[in-house]
Amino acid sequence: MLLCDAFTRVKPSKDILNVVWMLFHLLGLSANIWAFWLLKKKWNTLGSHKLLLGTSIFSNVFALVVHLYLPINFMLRSVTGLQWSLGSSLCTVLPPIANFALTASILGLLAVAMDNYFKNIHNDEVSSRDAENTTVLVWAIASLLTAPQFCQCGMVSQAYLDAGNCVQGWQYTESGRLYEASRLILQYIIPFAIIGNLFIKVHIYPFGWKNRSKCRRFLSILTDLVTGVFVGAAAYLFPVQTVMASWGRSVNGSPFPDVATVSQVLEFFAVFLCIATPFEFIEILNDEDIKAPCYETDALGEYQPVDQAIKINKGNLSEKIFKEKPSDELLKSLINEEPLRLKNEIIV
């Protein structure tokens, strides 16, 4: 009977979507591992921004691995008929860890976007110390934003668990609703807005040469204006709804969207970025041999660019002299050509 009930609960359309969503997770993991392999291969030829790329790739892998629990739970749901099938202990641990990993992934992508912006627009390379501080800051901010969830681990309603739902009761308190609305702004809205702003500015920069500088300036101001309006509207919608509810004012029928629904949509978008961004990183790393200078560390430990043309010329000369079997005429010309030319100039 149990087997028959399991077959009756199976819905092919939803199961196919769950399988596709899991395959996208595996595709994102493969792409991030490939990007990490390229990063490791070209580690010595990259500047200090390699730390930012490595942080973003590692956080993507971390987020995708942890976030696999959702498609697994969805697949089990069609068999068991329960909304949550992974037990009470995982219900208290997995959501906070998944939010922490997604927050670190978003902030890591924001750091890479800012580095790309300053490198392409202002021609400013980030120093190794700044890259290290940014990496520490990414994980510190992610820890601060998700700390309340870790502090409330274990506070799961047993009644919801018995019904097959993973619900942490503290999220429905007044302070919990305010935290969820604030986290929605700080974890998703503001970083996504800044990333989009920088992405647009980097791509409109090539159109700013000669007589197009005014057009570029106008597009830059318009981008800042749209970003500010978007962040302001989101900050007004979500926290205001929570504050109004805490004051006892009804928000039913108001245009305010549901915080939980919007959070799930933005979480889906964050996971999609974890899957899509490594392909951009792979393209950047593949083009690095052409675009980026070679870096060497100086006495202070900072990465300094080295003129590749000098290295190439030296390499060609060495190859010409030592790898090929030199003739007597070639050696004489290499040794005596310059002194003879100077001597002739002095005589003339």
mmCIF file of N, CA and C in Angstrom, residues 133-193:
data_model
loop_
_atom_site.group_PDB
_atom_site.id
_atom_site.type_symbol
_atom_site.label_atom_id
_atom_site.label_comp_id
_atom_site.label_asym_id
_atom_site.label_seq_id
_atom_site.Cartn_x
_atom_site.Cartn_y
_atom_site.Cartn_z
ATOM 1 N N ASN A 133 41.760 42.282 2.607
ATOM 2 C CA ASN A 133 40.765 42.886 3.498
ATOM 3 C C ASN A 133 39.350 42.701 2.962
ATOM 4 N N THR A 134 39.185 42.808 1.650
ATOM 5 C CA THR A 134 37.864 42.613 1.049
ATOM 6 C C THR A 134 37.385 41.177 1.236
ATOM 7 N N THR A 135 38.290 40.226 1.098
ATOM 8 C CA THR A 135 37.920 38.825 1.291
ATOM 9 C C THR A 135 37.440 38.570 2.721
ATOM 10 N N VAL A 136 38.176 39.118 3.686
ATOM 11 C CA VAL A 136 37.754 38.966 5.084
ATOM 12 C C VAL A 136 36.423 39.661 5.320
ATOM 13 N N LEU A 137 36.253 40.826 4.699
ATOM 14 C CA LEU A 137 35.009 41.584 4.883
ATOM 15 C C LEU A 137 33.804 40.836 4.314
ATOM 16 N N VAL A 138 33.988 40.139 3.200
ATOM 17 C CA VAL A 138 32.891 39.371 2.591
ATOM 18 C C VAL A 138 32.342 38.342 3.578
ATOM 19 N N TRP A 139 33.248 37.563 4.178
ATOM 20 C CA TRP A 139 32.796 36.516 5.100
ATOM 21 C C TRP A 139 32.295 37.104 6.413
ATOM 22 N N ALA A 140 32.859 38.238 6.837
ATOM 23 C CA ALA A 140 32.396 38.856 8.079
ATOM 24 C C ALA A 140 30.975 39.399 7.933
ATOM 25 N N ILE A 141 30.695 40.089 6.813
ATOM 26 C CA ILE A 141 29.344 40.619 6.592
ATOM 27 C C ILE A 141 28.334 39.487 6.433
ATOM 28 N N ALA A 142 28.723 38.432 5.720
ATOM 29 C CA ALA A 142 27.819 37.279 5.573
ATOM 30 C C ALA A 142 27.507 36.658 6.931
ATOM 31 N N SER A 143 28.500 36.603 7.797
ATOM 32 C CA SER A 143 28.258 36.053 9.137
ATOM 33 C C SER A 143 27.329 36.945 9.943
ATOM 34 N N LEU A 144 27.505 38.256 9.847
ATOM 35 C CA LEU A 144 26.655 39.177 10.603
ATOM 36 C C LEU A 144 25.201 39.124 10.128
ATOM 37 N N LEU A 145 25.001 39.041 8.818
ATOM 38 C CA LEU A 145 23.638 39.049 8.287
ATOM 39 C C LEU A 145 22.868 37.783 8.649
ATOM 40 N N THR A 146 23.565 36.676 8.780
ATOM 41 C CA THR A 146 22.884 35.402 9.056
ATOM 42 C C THR A 146 23.052 34.953 10.506
ATOM 43 N N ALA A 147 23.720 35.748 11.338
ATOM 44 C CA ALA A 147 23.930 35.366 12.742
ATOM 45 C C ALA A 147 22.625 35.129 13.496
ATOM 46 N N PRO A 148 21.583 35.977 13.341
ATOM 47 C CA PRO A 148 20.326 35.695 14.066
ATOM 48 C C PRO A 148 19.727 34.337 13.746
ATOM 49 N N GLN A 149 19.868 33.873 12.520
ATOM 50 C CA GLN A 149 19.331 32.555 12.184
ATOM 51 C C GLN A 149 20.087 31.446 12.903
ATOM 52 N N PHE A 150 21.413 31.580 13.011
ATOM 53 C CA PHE A 150 22.183 30.581 13.737
ATOM 54 C C PHE A 150 21.894 30.634 15.238
ATOM 55 N N CYS A 151 21.632 31.829 15.747
ATOM 56 C CA CYS A 151 21.325 31.946 17.176
ATOM 57 C C CYS A 151 19.988 31.306 17.524
ATOM 58 N N GLN A 152 19.098 31.206 16.550
ATOM 59 C CA GLN A 152 17.767 30.637 16.789
ATOM 60 C C GLN A 152 17.671 29.182 16.362
ATOM 61 N N CYS A 153 18.820 28.538 16.115
ATOM 62 C CA CYS A 153 18.795 27.133 15.704
ATOM 63 C C CYS A 153 18.133 26.281 16.788
ATOM 64 N N GLY A 154 17.287 25.396 16.393
ATOM 65 C CA GLY A 154 16.584 24.534 17.331
ATOM 66 C C GLY A 154 15.189 24.996 17.667
ATOM 67 N N MET A 155 14.873 26.272 17.378
ATOM 68 C CA MET A 155 13.545 26.808 17.693
ATOM 69 C C MET A 155 12.596 26.541 16.528
ATOM 70 N N VAL A 156 12.324 25.273 16.318
ATOM 71 C CA VAL A 156 11.436 24.841 15.247
ATOM 72 C C VAL A 156 10.167 24.281 15.882
ATOM 73 N N SER A 157 9.040 24.692 15.357
ATOM 74 C CA SER A 157 7.761 24.248 15.906
ATOM 75 C C SER A 157 7.563 22.753 15.630
ATOM 76 N N GLN A 158 7.376 21.994 16.685
ATOM 77 C CA GLN A 158 7.189 20.553 16.526
ATOM 78 C C GLN A 158 5.884 20.246 15.806
ATOM 79 N N ALA A 159 4.893 21.107 16.005
ATOM 80 C CA ALA A 159 3.616 20.883 15.321
ATOM 81 C C ALA A 159 3.781 20.980 13.808
ATOM 82 N N TYR A 160 4.604 21.951 13.369
ATOM 83 C CA TYR A 160 4.856 22.059 11.931
ATOM 84 C C TYR A 160 5.658 20.871 11.422
ATOM 85 N N LEU A 161 6.617 20.395 12.232
ATOM 86 C CA LEU A 161 7.413 19.248 11.816
ATOM 87 C C LEU A 161 6.552 17.995 11.709
ATOM 88 N N ASP A 162 5.637 17.836 12.652
ATOM 89 C CA ASP A 162 4.745 16.681 12.600
ATOM 90 C C ASP A 162 3.861 16.718 11.360
ATOM 91 N N ALA A 163 3.557 17.945 10.906
ATOM 92 C CA ALA A 163 2.748 18.087 9.692
ATOM 93 C C ALA A 163 3.584 18.027 8.425
ATOM 94 N N GLY A 164 4.920 17.904 8.596
ATOM 95 C CA GLY A 164 5.785 17.795 7.434
ATOM 96 C C GLY A 164 6.265 19.120 6.895
ATOM 97 N N ASN A 165 6.258 20.176 7.706
ATOM 98 C CA ASN A 165 6.729 21.495 7.268
ATOM 99 C C ASN A 165 7.935 21.907 8.090
ATOM 100 N N CYS A 166 8.925 22.512 7.428
ATOM 101 C CA CYS A 166 10.103 23.039 8.116
ATOM 102 C C CYS A 166 9.883 24.529 8.343
ATOM 103 N N VAL A 167 9.404 24.901 9.509
ATOM 104 C CA VAL A 167 9.078 26.289 9.832
ATOM 105 C C VAL A 167 9.712 26.638 11.168
ATOM 106 N N GLN A 168 10.477 27.707 11.208
ATOM 107 C CA GLN A 168 11.039 28.210 12.454
ATOM 108 C C GLN A 168 10.096 29.276 13.011
ATOM 109 N N GLY A 169 9.523 28.974 14.160
ATOM 110 C CA GLY A 169 8.467 29.816 14.700
ATOM 111 C C GLY A 169 8.894 31.237 15.011
ATOM 112 N N TRP A 170 10.165 31.452 15.340
ATOM 113 C CA TRP A 170 10.602 32.796 15.707
ATOM 114 C C TRP A 170 10.509 33.768 14.540
ATOM 115 N N GLN A 171 10.497 33.267 13.298
ATOM 116 C CA GLN A 171 10.394 34.141 12.134
ATOM 117 C C GLN A 171 9.033 34.820 12.039
ATOM 118 N N TYR A 172 8.040 34.305 12.760
ATOM 119 C CA TYR A 172 6.702 34.889 12.725
ATOM 120 C C TYR A 172 6.448 35.834 13.896
ATOM 121 N N THR A 173 7.456 36.035 14.734
ATOM 122 C CA THR A 173 7.340 37.034 15.779
ATOM 123 C C THR A 173 7.600 38.421 15.198
ATOM 124 N N GLU A 174 7.376 39.430 16.017
ATOM 125 C CA GLU A 174 7.557 40.807 15.551
ATOM 126 C C GLU A 174 9.002 41.074 15.152
ATOM 127 N N SER A 175 9.938 40.665 16.010
ATOM 128 C CA SER A 175 11.357 40.864 15.707
ATOM 129 C C SER A 175 11.804 39.995 14.532
ATOM 130 N N GLY A 176 11.231 38.784 14.426
ATOM 131 C CA GLY A 176 11.596 37.920 13.317
ATOM 132 C C GLY A 176 11.166 38.473 11.976
ATOM 133 N N ARG A 177 9.961 39.048 11.920
ATOM 134 C CA ARG A 177 9.492 39.647 10.658
ATOM 135 C C ARG A 177 10.341 40.858 10.284
ATOM 136 N N LEU A 178 10.713 41.655 11.274
ATOM 137 C CA LEU A 178 11.566 42.813 10.989
ATOM 138 C C LEU A 178 12.942 42.364 10.488
ATOM 139 N N TYR A 179 13.473 41.304 11.086
ATOM 140 C CA TYR A 179 14.768 40.780 10.635
ATOM 141 C C TYR A 179 14.684 40.266 9.203
ATOM 142 N N GLU A 180 13.631 39.526 8.865
ATOM 143 C CA GLU A 180 13.491 38.975 7.525
ATOM 144 C C GLU A 180 13.377 40.087 6.486
ATOM 145 N N ALA A 181 12.625 41.155 6.813
ATOM 146 C CA ALA A 181 12.497 42.269 5.872
ATOM 147 C C ALA A 181 13.828 42.993 5.700
ATOM 148 N N SER A 182 14.564 43.193 6.794
ATOM 149 C CA SER A 182 15.873 43.864 6.703
ATOM 150 C C SER A 182 16.878 43.003 5.958
ATOM 151 N N ARG A 183 16.842 41.687 6.216
ATOM 152 C CA ARG A 183 17.764 40.783 5.522
ATOM 153 C C ARG A 183 17.491 40.770 4.024
ATOM 154 N N LEU A 184 16.226 40.875 3.661
ATOM 155 C CA LEU A 184 15.869 40.910 2.241
ATOM 156 C C LEU A 184 16.514 42.103 1.545
ATOM 157 N N ILE A 185 16.541 43.249 2.222
ATOM 158 C CA ILE A 185 17.143 44.454 1.642
ATOM 159 C C ILE A 185 18.661 44.337 1.598
ATOM 160 N N LEU A 186 19.262 43.938 2.727
ATOM 161 C CA LEU A 186 20.722 43.945 2.840
ATOM 162 C C LEU A 186 21.376 42.779 2.109
ATOM 163 N N GLN A 187 20.701 41.638 2.056
ATOM 164 C CA GLN A 187 21.306 40.452 1.437
ATOM 165 C C GLN A 187 21.086 40.394 -0.067
ATOM 166 N N TYR A 188 19.958 40.882 -0.540
ATOM 167 C CA TYR A 188 19.613 40.726 -1.953
ATOM 168 C C TYR A 188 19.497 42.056 -2.697
ATOM 169 N N ILE A 189 18.627 42.953 -2.214
ATOM 170 C CA ILE A 189 18.262 44.135 -2.997
ATOM 171 C C ILE A 189 19.466 45.044 -3.243
ATOM 172 N N ILE A 190 20.134 45.470 -2.169
ATOM 173 C CA ILE A 190 21.252 46.415 -2.327
ATOM 174 C C ILE A 190 22.411 45.809 -3.113
ATOM 175 N N PRO A 191 22.893 44.583 -2.808
ATOM 176 C CA PRO A 191 23.984 44.030 -3.629
ATOM 177 C C PRO A 191 23.603 43.835 -5.097
ATOM 178 N N PHE A 192 22.390 43.334 -5.374
ATOM 179 C CA PHE A 192 21.972 43.161 -6.760
ATOM 180 C C PHE A 192 21.907 44.500 -7.487
ATOM 181 N N ALA A 193 21.430 45.544 -6.808
ATOM 182 C CA ALA A 193 21.337 46.864 -7.431
ATOM 183 C C ALA A 193 22.729 47.400 -7.767
#
